[in-house]
PDB file of C-alpha atoms in Angstrom:
ATOM      1  CA  MET A   1       0.000   0.000   0.000  1.00 61.00           C
ATOM      2  CA  LYS A   2       1.474   3.336  -1.041  1.00 57.00           C
ATOM      3  CA  ASN A   3       1.491   6.027   1.605  1.00 55.00           C
ATOM      4  CA  THR A   4       2.328   9.512   0.402  1.00 58.00           C
ATOM      5  CA  ALA A   5       0.086  11.903   2.347  1.00 81.00           C
ATOM      6  CA  TYR A   6      -0.366  10.545   5.875  1.00 91.00           C
ATOM      7  CA  LYS A   7       2.558  11.510   8.115  1.00 92.00           C
ATOM      8  CA  PRO A   8       2.025  10.719  11.822  1.00 96.00           C
ATOM      9  CA  LEU A   9       3.732  13.023  14.296  1.00 96.00           C
ATOM     10  CA  THR A  10       5.256  12.622  17.739  1.00 96.00           C
ATOM     11  CA  ALA A  11       4.544  15.001  20.618  1.00 96.00           C
ATOM     12  CA  THR A  12       7.734  16.924  19.733  1.00 95.00           C
ATOM     13  CA  PRO A  13       8.010  16.710  15.930  1.00 95.00           C
ATOM     14  CA  TYR A  14      10.712  19.402  15.707  1.00 93.00           C
ATOM     15  CA  LYS A  15      13.073  17.736  18.160  1.00 91.00           C
ATOM     16  CA  GLN A  16      16.544  17.189  16.709  1.00 91.00           C
ATOM     17  CA  ASN A  17      19.643  16.761  18.879  1.00 91.00           C
ATOM     18  CA  GLU A  18      22.491  14.350  19.567  1.00 91.00           C
ATOM     19  CA  THR A  19      20.173  11.893  21.307  1.00 92.00           C
ATOM     20  CA  TYR A  20      17.340  11.985  18.760  1.00 94.00           C
ATOM     21  CA  GLN A  21      17.334  12.299  14.985  1.00 96.00           C
ATOM     22  CA  GLU A  22      15.090  10.751  12.328  1.00 96.00           C
ATOM     23  CA  ARG A  23      16.071   9.298   8.954  1.00 96.00           C
ATOM     24  CA  GLN A  24      13.529   8.441   6.264  1.00 95.00           C
ATOM     25  CA  PRO A  25      13.936   5.176   4.320  1.00 96.00           C
ATOM     26  CA  SER A  26      15.644   5.905   1.003  1.00 95.00           C
ATOM     27  CA  ASN A  27      13.898   3.038  -0.785  1.00 94.00           C
ATOM     28  CA  PRO A  28      10.281   3.804  -1.855  1.00 93.00           C
ATOM     29  CA  GLU A  29       9.180   0.188  -1.404  1.00 92.00           C
ATOM     30  CA  LEU A  30      10.433   0.096   2.167  1.00 95.00           C
ATOM     31  CA  ALA A  31       8.838   3.483   2.884  1.00 95.00           C
ATOM     32  CA  LYS A  32       5.437   1.787   2.550  1.00 93.00           C
ATOM     33  CA  TYR A  33       6.186  -0.109   5.773  1.00 96.00           C
ATOM     34  CA  ILE A  34       8.635   2.038   7.740  1.00 97.00           C
ATOM     35  CA  CYS A  35       7.909   5.595   8.835  1.00 97.00           C
ATOM     36  CA  CYS A  36      11.511   6.316   9.820  1.00 97.00           C
ATOM     37  CA  PHE A  37      14.669   5.097  11.503  1.00 98.00           C
ATOM     38  CA  TRP A  38      15.526   7.099  14.606  1.00 97.00           C
ATOM     39  CA  GLY A  39      18.002   7.313  17.435  1.00 96.00           C
ATOM     40  CA  SER A  40      21.196   9.061  18.518  1.00 96.00           C
ATOM     41  CA  THR A  41      23.452  10.378  15.769  1.00 95.00           C
ATOM     42  CA  HIS A  42      26.511   8.770  17.423  1.00 95.00           C
ATOM     43  CA  PRO A  43      27.343   7.253  20.821  1.00 94.00           C
ATOM     44  CA  TYR A  44      27.278   9.975  23.477  1.00 93.00           C
ATOM     45  CA  LEU A  45      28.281  10.320  27.113  1.00 92.00           C
ATOM     46  CA  LYS A  46      25.169   9.964  29.269  1.00 87.00           C
ATOM     47  CA  ARG A  47      24.562  13.025  31.470  1.00 83.00           C
ATOM     48  CA  LYS A  48      21.880  13.891  34.013  1.00 75.00           C
ATOM     49  CA  GLU A  49      20.074  16.214  31.600  1.00 69.00           C
ATOM     50  CA  HIS A  50      19.390  13.221  29.367  1.00 67.00           C
ATOM     51  CA  ASP A  51      17.109  11.784  32.076  1.00 69.00           C
ATOM     52  CA  ALA A  52      14.236  14.204  31.343  1.00 76.00           C
ATOM     53  CA  LEU A  53      10.923  12.433  30.791  1.00 85.00           C
ATOM     54  CA  GLU A  54       9.530  12.497  27.245  1.00 90.00           C
ATOM     55  CA  LEU A  55       5.842  12.562  26.339  1.00 94.00           C
ATOM     56  CA  VAL A  56       4.848   9.717  24.010  1.00 95.00           C
ATOM     57  CA  ILE A  57       1.512  10.087  22.215  1.00 97.00           C
ATOM     58  CA  PRO A  58      -0.479   7.639  20.070  1.00 97.00           C
ATOM     59  CA  ASP A  59       1.151   8.033  16.660  1.00 96.00           C
ATOM     60  CA  THR A  60      -0.354   4.975  14.884  1.00 97.00           C
ATOM     61  CA  CYS A  61       3.129   3.477  14.722  1.00 98.00           C
ATOM     62  CA  VAL A  62       4.995   0.679  16.450  1.00 97.00           C
ATOM     63  CA  ASP A  63       8.688   0.762  17.343  1.00 98.00           C
ATOM     64  CA  ILE A  64      11.555  -1.654  17.671  1.00 98.00           C
ATOM     65  CA  ILE A  65      14.056   0.066  19.972  1.00 97.00           C
ATOM     66  CA  TYR A  66      17.634  -0.897  20.799  1.00 96.00           C
ATOM     67  CA  ASN A  67      19.522   0.790  23.648  1.00 94.00           C
ATOM     68  CA  ILE A  68      23.250   0.152  23.424  1.00 94.00           C
ATOM     69  CA  ASP A  69      25.622   0.598  26.360  1.00 93.00           C
ATOM     70  CA  HIS A  70      29.104   0.776  24.862  1.00 92.00           C
ATOM     71  CA  THR A  71      30.713   0.993  28.303  1.00 92.00           C
ATOM     72  CA  ASP A  72      29.209  -2.275  29.540  1.00 91.00           C
ATOM     73  CA  ASN A  73      29.101  -3.788  26.034  1.00 91.00           C
ATOM     74  CA  THR A  74      25.384  -4.650  26.347  1.00 93.00           C
ATOM     75  CA  ILE A  75      22.285  -4.232  24.161  1.00 93.00           C
ATOM     76  CA  ALA A  76      18.619  -4.212  25.214  1.00 93.00           C
ATOM     77  CA  GLY A  77      16.037  -4.572  22.460  1.00 94.00           C
ATOM     78  CA  GLY A  78      12.309  -3.981  22.860  1.00 96.00           C
ATOM     79  CA  PHE A  79       9.166  -3.983  20.730  1.00 97.00           C
ATOM     80  CA  CYS A  80       6.492  -1.345  21.485  1.00 96.00           C
ATOM     81  CA  GLY A  81       3.007  -2.205  20.239  1.00 96.00           C
ATOM     82  CA  ILE A  82       0.606   0.432  18.968  1.00 97.00           C
ATOM     83  CA  ASN A  83      -0.526   2.845  21.718  1.00 96.00           C
ATOM     84  CA  ASP A  84      -3.934   4.391  22.330  1.00 96.00           C
ATOM     85  CA  VAL A  85      -2.881   6.390  25.411  1.00 96.00           C
ATOM     86  CA  ALA A  86      -0.191   8.985  26.088  1.00 95.00           C
ATOM     87  CA  PHE A  87       2.543   8.216  28.614  1.00 93.00           C
ATOM     88  CA  MET A  88       5.849   9.555  29.889  1.00 91.00           C
ATOM     89  CA  SER A  89       8.996   7.677  28.945  1.00 85.00           C
ATOM     90  CA  GLY A  90      12.308   7.978  30.757  1.00 74.00           C
ATOM     91  CA  ASN A  91      15.892   6.935  30.157  1.00 64.00           C
ATOM     92  CA  ASP A  92      17.309   5.060  33.138  1.00 65.00           C
ATOM     93  CA  ARG A  93      20.722   4.224  31.701  1.00 64.00           C
ATOM     94  CA  THR A  94      23.694   4.893  33.952  1.00 78.00           C
ATOM     95  CA  CYS A  95      25.179   8.386  33.890  1.00 82.00           C
ATOM     96  CA  GLY A  96      28.777   8.524  32.718  1.00 86.00           C
ATOM     97  CA  HIS A  97      28.367   5.597  30.315  1.00 91.00           C
ATOM     98  CA  LEU A  98      28.900   5.855  26.582  1.00 93.00           C
ATOM     99  CA  VAL A  99      25.481   4.986  25.130  1.00 94.00           C
ATOM    100  CA  SER A 100      23.484   5.134  21.905  1.00 94.00           C
ATOM    101  CA  THR A 101      20.000   4.316  20.603  1.00 95.00           C
ATOM    102  CA  PHE A 102      18.778   2.873  17.328  1.00 97.00           C
ATOM    103  CA  ALA A 103      15.126   2.296  16.534  1.00 98.00           C
ATOM    104  CA  ILE A 104      12.811   1.422  13.657  1.00 98.00           C
ATOM    105  CA  ARG A 105       9.402   3.097  13.570  1.00 98.00           C
ATOM    106  CA  PHE A 106       6.930   1.095  11.508  1.00 98.00           C
ATOM    107  CA  TYR A 107       3.506   2.245  10.454  1.00 97.00           C
ATOM    108  CA  ALA A 108       1.027   0.178  12.461  1.00 97.00           C
ATOM    109  CA  TRP A 109      -0.018  -1.664   9.293  1.00 96.00           C
ATOM    110  CA  GLY A 110       3.594  -2.116   8.138  1.00 95.00           C
ATOM    111  CA  VAL A 111       5.134  -4.207  10.902  1.00 96.00           C
ATOM    112  CA  TYR A 112       3.088  -7.417  10.558  1.00 95.00           C
ATOM    113  CA  PRO A 113       4.697  -8.435   7.233  1.00 93.00           C
ATOM    114  CA  PHE A 114       8.040  -8.771   9.047  1.00 95.00           C
ATOM    115  CA  ALA A 115       6.758 -10.246  12.325  1.00 95.00           C
ATOM    116  CA  GLU A 116       6.867 -13.931  13.216  1.00 93.00           C
ATOM    117  CA  ASP A 117       3.671 -13.928  15.248  1.00 93.00           C
ATOM    118  CA  SER A 118       0.281 -12.226  15.499  1.00 94.00           C
ATOM    119  CA  LEU A 119       0.038  -8.679  16.871  1.00 95.00           C
ATOM    120  CA  TYR A 120      -3.117  -9.565  18.790  1.00 95.00           C
ATOM    121  CA  GLY A 121      -3.040  -8.136  22.311  1.00 94.00           C
ATOM    122  CA  THR A 122       0.037  -5.950  21.763  1.00 96.00           C
ATOM    123  CA  VAL A 123      -1.737  -2.589  22.183  1.00 96.00           C
ATOM    124  CA  ASN A 124       0.086  -0.489  24.818  1.00 96.00           C
ATOM    125  CA  GLY A 125       2.516  -3.342  25.343  1.00 95.00           C
ATOM    126  CA  PHE A 126       6.311  -3.532  25.532  1.00 95.00           C
ATOM    127  CA  TYR A 127       8.024  -6.847  24.756  1.00 96.00           C
ATOM    128  CA  ASP A 128      11.438  -8.350  24.169  1.00 96.00           C
ATOM    129  CA  VAL A 129      12.141  -7.861  20.477  1.00 96.00           C
ATOM    130  CA  ARG A 130      12.843 -11.592  20.135  1.00 94.00           C
ATOM    131  CA  SER A 131       9.237 -12.429  20.992  1.00 93.00           C
ATOM    132  CA  ARG A 132       8.233 -11.605  17.405  1.00 94.00           C
ATOM    133  CA  PHE A 133      11.412 -10.643  15.530  1.00 95.00           C
ATOM    134  CA  THR A 134      14.063 -13.263  16.226  1.00 95.00           C
ATOM    135  CA  TRP A 135      15.327 -13.076  12.627  1.00 93.00           C
ATOM    136  CA  LEU A 136      15.806  -9.329  12.904  1.00 94.00           C
ATOM    137  CA  ASP A 137      17.473  -9.464  16.305  1.00 95.00           C
ATOM    138  CA  ARG A 138      19.871 -12.193  15.162  1.00 92.00           C
ATOM    139  CA  VAL A 139      21.038 -10.078  12.228  1.00 90.00           C
ATOM    140  CA  LEU A 140      20.836  -6.560  13.630  1.00 94.00           C
ATOM    141  CA  ARG A 141      22.248  -6.966  17.131  1.00 90.00           C
ATOM    142  CA  GLN A 142      25.846  -7.471  16.002  1.00 86.00           C
ATOM    143  CA  GLN A 143      25.592  -4.645  13.459  1.00 91.00           C
ATOM    144  CA  LEU A 144      24.799  -2.218  16.274  1.00 93.00           C
ATOM    145  CA  PHE A 145      28.252  -2.806  17.750  1.00 88.00           C
ATOM    146  CA  ASP A 146      29.981  -2.700  14.368  1.00 90.00           C
ATOM    147  CA  LYS A 147      28.230   0.456  13.133  1.00 92.00           C
ATOM    148  CA  TYR A 148      28.201   3.624  15.252  1.00 90.00           C
ATOM    149  CA  SER A 149      26.332   6.346  13.381  1.00 95.00           C
ATOM    150  CA  LEU A 150      22.594   6.583  12.745  1.00 97.00           C
ATOM    151  CA  GLU A 151      23.320   6.836   9.027  1.00 96.00           C
ATOM    152  CA  GLU A 152      25.314   3.593   8.971  1.00 96.00           C
ATOM    153  CA  ARG A 153      22.776   1.738  11.096  1.00 97.00           C
ATOM    154  CA  SER A 154      19.859   2.968   8.991  1.00 97.00           C
ATOM    155  CA  ARG A 155      21.541   1.868   5.768  1.00 95.00           C
ATOM    156  CA  GLY A 156      22.366  -1.524   7.272  1.00 95.00           C
ATOM    157  CA  ALA A 157      18.810  -2.072   8.501  1.00 96.00           C
ATOM    158  CA  GLU A 158      17.395  -0.981   5.153  1.00 96.00           C
ATOM    159  CA  GLU A 159      19.572  -3.478   3.308  1.00 94.00           C
ATOM    160  CA  MET A 160      18.468  -6.182   5.721  1.00 93.00           C
ATOM    161  CA  PHE A 161      14.736  -5.517   5.184  1.00 95.00           C
ATOM    162  CA  LEU A 162      15.115  -5.275   1.413  1.00 94.00           C
ATOM    163  CA  ALA A 163      17.019  -8.571   1.356  1.00 91.00           C
ATOM    164  CA  ARG A 164      14.246 -10.244   3.323  1.00 89.00           C
ATOM    165  CA  MET A 165      11.586  -8.848   0.998  1.00 88.00           C
ATOM    166  CA  SER A 166      13.550 -10.029  -2.011  1.00 85.00           C
ATOM    167  CA  ALA A 167      13.999 -13.498  -0.514  1.00 80.00           C
ATOM    168  CA  ALA A 168      10.260 -13.730   0.176  1.00 69.00           C
ATOM    169  CA  GLU A 169       9.387 -12.743  -3.395  1.00 67.00           C
ATOM    170  CA  THR A 170      11.635 -15.434  -4.864  1.00 61.00           C
ATOM    171  CA  GLY A 171      10.445 -18.096  -2.407  1.00 56.00           C
ATOM    172  CA  SER A 172      13.905 -18.503  -0.914  1.00 49.00           C
ATOM    173  CA  THR A 173      14.294 -20.737   2.145  1.00 44.00           C
ATOM    174  CA  THR A 174      17.549 -19.073   3.179  1.00 41.00           C
ATOM    175  CA  GLU A 175      17.708 -16.321   5.768  1.00 45.00           C
ATOM    176  CA  CYS A 176      18.407 -12.947   4.137  1.00 45.00           C
ATOM    177  CA  VAL A 177      21.730 -12.699   6.025  1.00 43.00           C
ATOM    178  CA  PRO A 178      22.709 -16.207   7.168  1.00 43.00           C
ATOM    179  CA  ILE A 179      24.075 -16.378  10.702  1.00 38.00           C
ATOM    180  CA  GLY A 180      26.000 -19.392  11.924  1.00 37.00           C
ATOM    181  CA  GLY A 181      24.787 -21.553   9.050  1.00 39.00           C
ATOM    182  CA  MET A 182      21.147 -21.211  10.115  1.00 41.00           C
ATOM    183  CA  SER A 183      18.383 -21.112   7.508  1.00 45.00           C
ATOM    184  CA  THR A 184      14.641 -20.668   7.643  1.00 46.00           C
ATOM    185  CA  VAL A 185      11.640 -20.113   5.408  1.00 48.00           C
ATOM    186  CA  VAL A 186      11.383 -16.380   4.744  1.00 51.00           C
ATOM    187  CA  ARG A 187       7.897 -14.896   4.743  1.00 58.00           C
ATOM    188  CA  VAL A 188       6.760 -11.319   4.258  1.00 63.00           C
ATOM    189  CA  ARG A 189       3.069 -11.577   5.059  1.00 73.00           C
ATOM    190  CA  GLU A 190       0.511  -9.158   3.689  1.00 78.00           C
ATOM    191  CA  ASN A 191      -3.278  -9.053   3.532  1.00 88.00           C
ATOM    192  CA  SER A 192      -5.223  -7.324   0.764  1.00 92.00           C
ATOM    193  CA  ILE A 193      -8.190  -6.653   3.069  1.00 95.00           C
ATOM    194  CA  VAL A 194      -5.991  -4.809   5.577  1.00 95.00           C
ATOM    195  CA  GLU A 195      -4.326  -2.854   2.765  1.00 94.00           C
ATOM    196  CA  ARG A 196      -7.675  -1.827   1.291  1.00 95.00           C
ATOM    197  CA  ALA A 197      -9.161  -0.906   4.674  1.00 97.00           C
ATOM    198  CA  VAL A 198      -6.154   1.122   5.862  1.00 97.00           C
ATOM    199  CA  ALA A 199      -5.929   2.960   2.539  1.00 96.00           C
ATOM    200  CA  GLN A 200      -9.577   3.957   2.862  1.00 96.00           C
ATOM    201  CA  ILE A 201      -9.154   5.041   6.498  1.00 97.00           C
ATOM    202  CA  LEU A 202      -6.174   7.255   5.633  1.00 96.00           C
ATOM    203  CA  LEU A 203      -7.966   8.716   2.615  1.00 95.00           C
ATOM    204  CA  CYS A 204     -10.872   9.750   4.860  1.00 95.00           C
ATOM    205  CA  ASN A 205      -8.628  11.028   7.707  1.00 95.00           C
ATOM    206  CA  GLY A 206     -10.134   8.382   9.984  1.00 96.00           C
ATOM    207  CA  VAL A 207     -13.653   9.773   9.536  1.00 95.00           C
ATOM    208  CA  LEU A 208     -15.266   6.533   8.450  1.00 93.00           C
ATOM    209  CA  ASN A 209     -18.070   4.275   9.638  1.00 93.00           C
ATOM    210  CA  VAL A 210     -16.727   0.789  10.351  1.00 94.00           C
ATOM    211  CA  VAL A 211     -19.825  -0.945   8.956  1.00 94.00           C
ATOM    212  CA  GLN A 212     -19.385   0.993   5.726  1.00 93.00           C
ATOM    213  CA  LEU A 213     -15.678   0.157   5.721  1.00 95.00           C
ATOM    214  CA  ALA A 214     -16.411  -3.560   6.071  1.00 96.00           C
ATOM    215  CA  GLN A 215     -18.854  -3.407   3.171  1.00 94.00           C
ATOM    216  CA  GLU A 216     -16.269  -1.697   0.967  1.00 93.00           C
ATOM    217  CA  CYS A 217     -13.796  -4.456   1.849  1.00 94.00           C
ATOM    218  CA  PHE A 218     -16.431  -7.170   1.129  1.00 94.00           C
ATOM    219  CA  VAL A 219     -16.198  -8.707   4.591  1.00 96.00           C
ATOM    220  CA  SER A 220     -18.393  -8.677   7.685  1.00 96.00           C
ATOM    221  CA  SER A 221     -17.720  -6.195  10.494  1.00 95.00           C
ATOM    222  CA  ARG A 222     -16.786  -9.094  12.765  1.00 96.00           C
ATOM    223  CA  GLN A 223     -14.310 -10.501  10.267  1.00 96.00           C
ATOM    224  CA  LEU A 224     -12.738  -7.066   9.715  1.00 97.00           C
ATOM    225  CA  GLU A 225     -12.335  -6.642  13.465  1.00 96.00           C
ATOM    226  CA  ARG A 226     -10.686 -10.056  13.762  1.00 96.00           C
ATOM    227  CA  ILE A 227      -8.252  -9.259  10.941  1.00 96.00           C
ATOM    228  CA  PHE A 228      -7.330  -5.885  12.458  1.00 97.00           C
ATOM    229  CA  HIS A 229      -6.612  -7.519  15.823  1.00 96.00           C
ATOM    230  CA  GLU A 230      -4.315  -9.969  14.039  1.00 96.00           C
ATOM    231  CA  TYR A 231      -2.463  -7.506  11.795  1.00 96.00           C
ATOM    232  CA  ILE A 232      -2.499  -4.258  13.802  1.00 96.00           C
ATOM    233  CA  GLY A 233      -3.429  -5.158  17.371  1.00 96.00           C
ATOM    234  CA  MET A 234      -6.652  -3.161  17.799  1.00 97.00           C
ATOM    235  CA  THR A 235     -10.158  -2.776  16.362  1.00 97.00           C
ATOM    236  CA  PRO A 236     -10.732  -0.802  13.141  1.00 97.00           C
ATOM    237  CA  LYS A 237     -12.929   1.674  15.057  1.00 97.00           C
ATOM    238  CA  LYS A 238     -10.158   2.523  17.514  1.00 97.00           C
ATOM    239  CA  PHE A 239      -7.638   2.732  14.689  1.00 98.00           C
ATOM    240  CA  CYS A 240      -9.931   5.181  12.849  1.00 97.00           C
ATOM    241  CA  ASN A 241     -10.106   7.354  15.978  1.00 97.00           C
ATOM    242  CA  LEU A 242      -6.302   7.406  16.269  1.00 98.00           C
ATOM    243  CA  VAL A 243      -5.867   8.343  12.610  1.00 98.00           C
ATOM    244  CA  ARG A 244      -8.384  11.161  13.051  1.00 97.00           C
ATOM    245  CA  TYR A 245      -6.517  12.380  16.149  1.00 98.00           C
ATOM    246  CA  GLN A 246      -3.199  12.296  14.278  1.00 98.00           C
ATOM    247  CA  CYS A 247      -4.654  14.214  11.324  1.00 97.00           C
ATOM    248  CA  LEU A 248      -5.987  16.805  13.763  1.00 97.00           C
ATOM    249  CA  TRP A 249      -2.609  17.029  15.530  1.00 97.00           C
ATOM    250  CA  GLY A 250      -0.872  17.459  12.188  1.00 96.00           C
ATOM    251  CA  GLU A 251      -3.118  20.378  11.300  1.00 95.00           C
ATOM    252  CA  ILE A 252      -2.629  21.963  14.730  1.00 96.00           C
ATOM    253  CA  ILE A 253       1.136  21.816  14.262  1.00 94.00           C
ATOM    254  CA  ARG A 254       1.358  22.786  10.592  1.00 90.00           C
ATOM    255  CA  ASN A 255      -1.384  25.409  10.354  1.00 90.00           C
ATOM    256  CA  PRO A 256      -0.315  28.724  11.965  1.00 87.00           C
ATOM    257  CA  VAL A 257      -3.935  29.957  11.942  1.00 91.00           C
ATOM    258  CA  PHE A 258      -5.597  26.742  13.123  1.00 92.00           C
ATOM    259  CA  GLN A 259      -9.320  27.225  13.734  1.00 92.00           C
ATOM    260  CA  ALA A 260     -10.976  24.708  16.074  1.00 93.00           C
ATOM    261  CA  ALA A 261     -14.465  25.343  14.695  1.00 93.00           C
ATOM    262  CA  ASP A 262     -13.377  24.439  11.161  1.00 94.00           C
ATOM    263  CA  ALA A 263     -11.604  21.301  12.396  1.00 96.00           C
ATOM    264  CA  VAL A 264     -14.778  20.074  14.128  1.00 96.00           C
ATOM    265  CA  TYR A 265     -16.545  19.905  10.773  1.00 93.00           C
ATOM    266  CA  ARG A 266     -13.551  18.624   8.811  1.00 93.00           C
ATOM    267  CA  TYR A 267     -12.880  15.690  11.141  1.00 95.00           C
ATOM    268  CA  GLY A 268     -16.449  14.737  11.894  1.00 94.00           C
ATOM    269  CA  TYR A 269     -16.648  15.557  15.601  1.00 95.00           C
ATOM    270  CA  ALA A 270     -20.064  16.115  17.162  1.00 94.00           C
ATOM    271  CA  ASP A 271     -19.047  19.567  18.422  1.00 95.00           C
ATOM    272  CA  GLN A 272     -16.030  21.507  19.638  1.00 96.00           C
ATOM    273  CA  SER A 273     -16.256  20.100  23.160  1.00 96.00           C
ATOM    274  CA  HIS A 274     -16.159  16.585  21.751  1.00 96.00           C
ATOM    275  CA  MET A 275     -13.048  17.378  19.704  1.00 97.00           C
ATOM    276  CA  LEU A 276     -11.205  19.059  22.588  1.00 96.00           C
ATOM    277  CA  ARG A 277     -12.105  16.260  24.988  1.00 96.00           C
ATOM    278  CA  GLU A 278     -10.900  13.525  22.632  1.00 97.00           C
ATOM    279  CA  PHE A 279      -7.684  15.404  21.853  1.00 98.00           C
ATOM    280  CA  LYS A 280      -6.897  15.778  25.538  1.00 97.00           C
ATOM    281  CA  ARG A 281      -7.687  12.099  26.153  1.00 96.00           C
ATOM    282  CA  TYR A 282      -5.096  11.015  23.572  1.00 97.00           C
ATOM    283  CA  HIS A 283      -2.554  13.778  24.180  1.00 97.00           C
ATOM    284  CA  SER A 284      -2.868  14.143  27.990  1.00 96.00           C
ATOM    285  CA  MET A 285      -3.101  17.961  27.669  1.00 96.00           C
ATOM    286  CA  ASP A 286      -5.094  20.612  25.830  1.00 96.00           C
ATOM    287  CA  ILE A 287      -4.259  21.949  22.375  1.00 96.00           C
ATOM    288  CA  ARG A 288      -2.579  25.164  23.549  1.00 94.00           C
ATOM    289  CA  ARG A 289      -0.195  23.359  25.927  1.00 96.00           C
ATOM    290  CA  ALA A 290       0.475  20.606  23.381  1.00 96.00           C
ATOM    291  CA  ARG A 291       1.392  23.083  20.658  1.00 94.00           C
ATOM    292  CA  ALA A 292       3.620  25.128  22.960  1.00 93.00           C
ATOM    293  CA  ARG A 293       5.383  21.959  24.172  1.00 93.00           C
ATOM    294  CA  ALA A 294       5.931  20.791  20.602  1.00 93.00           C
ATOM    295  CA  CYS A 295       7.751  24.016  19.741  1.00 87.00           C
ATOM    296  CA  GLU A 296       9.980  24.237  22.810  1.00 81.00           C
ATOM    297  CA  ASN A 297      13.673  24.807  22.069  1.00 57.00           C
ATOM    298  CA  VAL A 298      13.106  25.165  18.340  1.00 62.00           C
ATOM    299  CA  GLY A 299      15.514  27.717  16.936  1.00 51.00           C
ATOM    300  CA  ASN A 300      13.769  28.725  13.716  1.00 42.00           C
ATOM    301  CA  ILE A 301      10.171  28.538  14.958  1.00 44.00           C
ATOM    302  CA  GLN A 302       8.791  30.850  17.606  1.00 46.00           C
ATOM    303  CA  TYR A 303       5.397  30.241  19.171  1.00 43.00           C
ATOM    304  CA  ASN A 304       3.496  33.234  20.523  1.00 45.00           C
ATOM    305  CA  CYS A 305       1.139  32.090  23.275  1.00 43.00           C
ATOM    306  CA  SER A 306      -0.710  35.432  23.206  1.00 43.00           C
ATOM    307  CA  ASP A 307      -2.069  35.009  19.675  1.00 44.00           C
ATOM    308  CA  GLY A 308      -1.710  31.240  19.323  1.00 44.00           C
ATOM    309  CA  ARG A 309       0.321  31.481  16.116  1.00 42.00           C
ATOM    310  CA  TYR A 310       3.717  30.421  14.811  1.00 39.00           C
ATOM    311  CA  HIS A 311       6.183  33.049  13.617  1.00 36.00           C
ATOM    312  CA  ILE A 312       8.869  31.657  11.334  1.00 28.00           C
TER     313      ILE A 312
END
């Protein structure tokens, strides 16, 4: 499924520093599945100021995150399922250690093709990466010690995913990057119903009746719900609500003269109170605070709280 318009955002979409940068996949085919690679630009010395809590909002994505401690020579890898609540995330790695982070942010509909098990029940969950991605962990873990920069790691991961996709297309039974002589049947699993449903949801900015969606996909509502639990981890109705929230958040961030009354109509909310209440439920704060927080410490963008506008 091609994805050219929908771009989910984090709570701080302008954040760029030594501990956090994003890199887009260079290959168009891979960009259908992966939103971005992210992490630290290079290993850095952990200081107390790096312990500040970060707000994580529902971004309709799932992440595979590796935290590397170069001082202790250890790696911890985790898989974060799709979220439908905001939460605060902290970094508890030891101060004074040389550390780095590398992560892969998949679109919620893009991770299942590379997983080895169902995503059912993974909403708001955090798991060992090997619970569903043993092939990836086996190949990537060593690369994270051999490659230091985000650029190198991103290129290496991209090559790994493309090799797996290529092996799946040719029906190969050999792991994309053999390790220790091991081999396995390579599968990149996709579902045309999920592709059709997600494409329709994104086209409508999440403003879509699930019964109507099921009819357009030629399945029953119950069957569509079962498939979404398997491939994404949540119901199509909840996924629609998250897409609508993300589209609203994108407009709040990108539109310097955002008008709440217009957004109510555009995104199908019952009224302005309904929109503001749902935004706060997903974002943990109101629109004004969320927008101000998003633009903190941004050099080329100034947010004026008095008139609620950006000045670039």
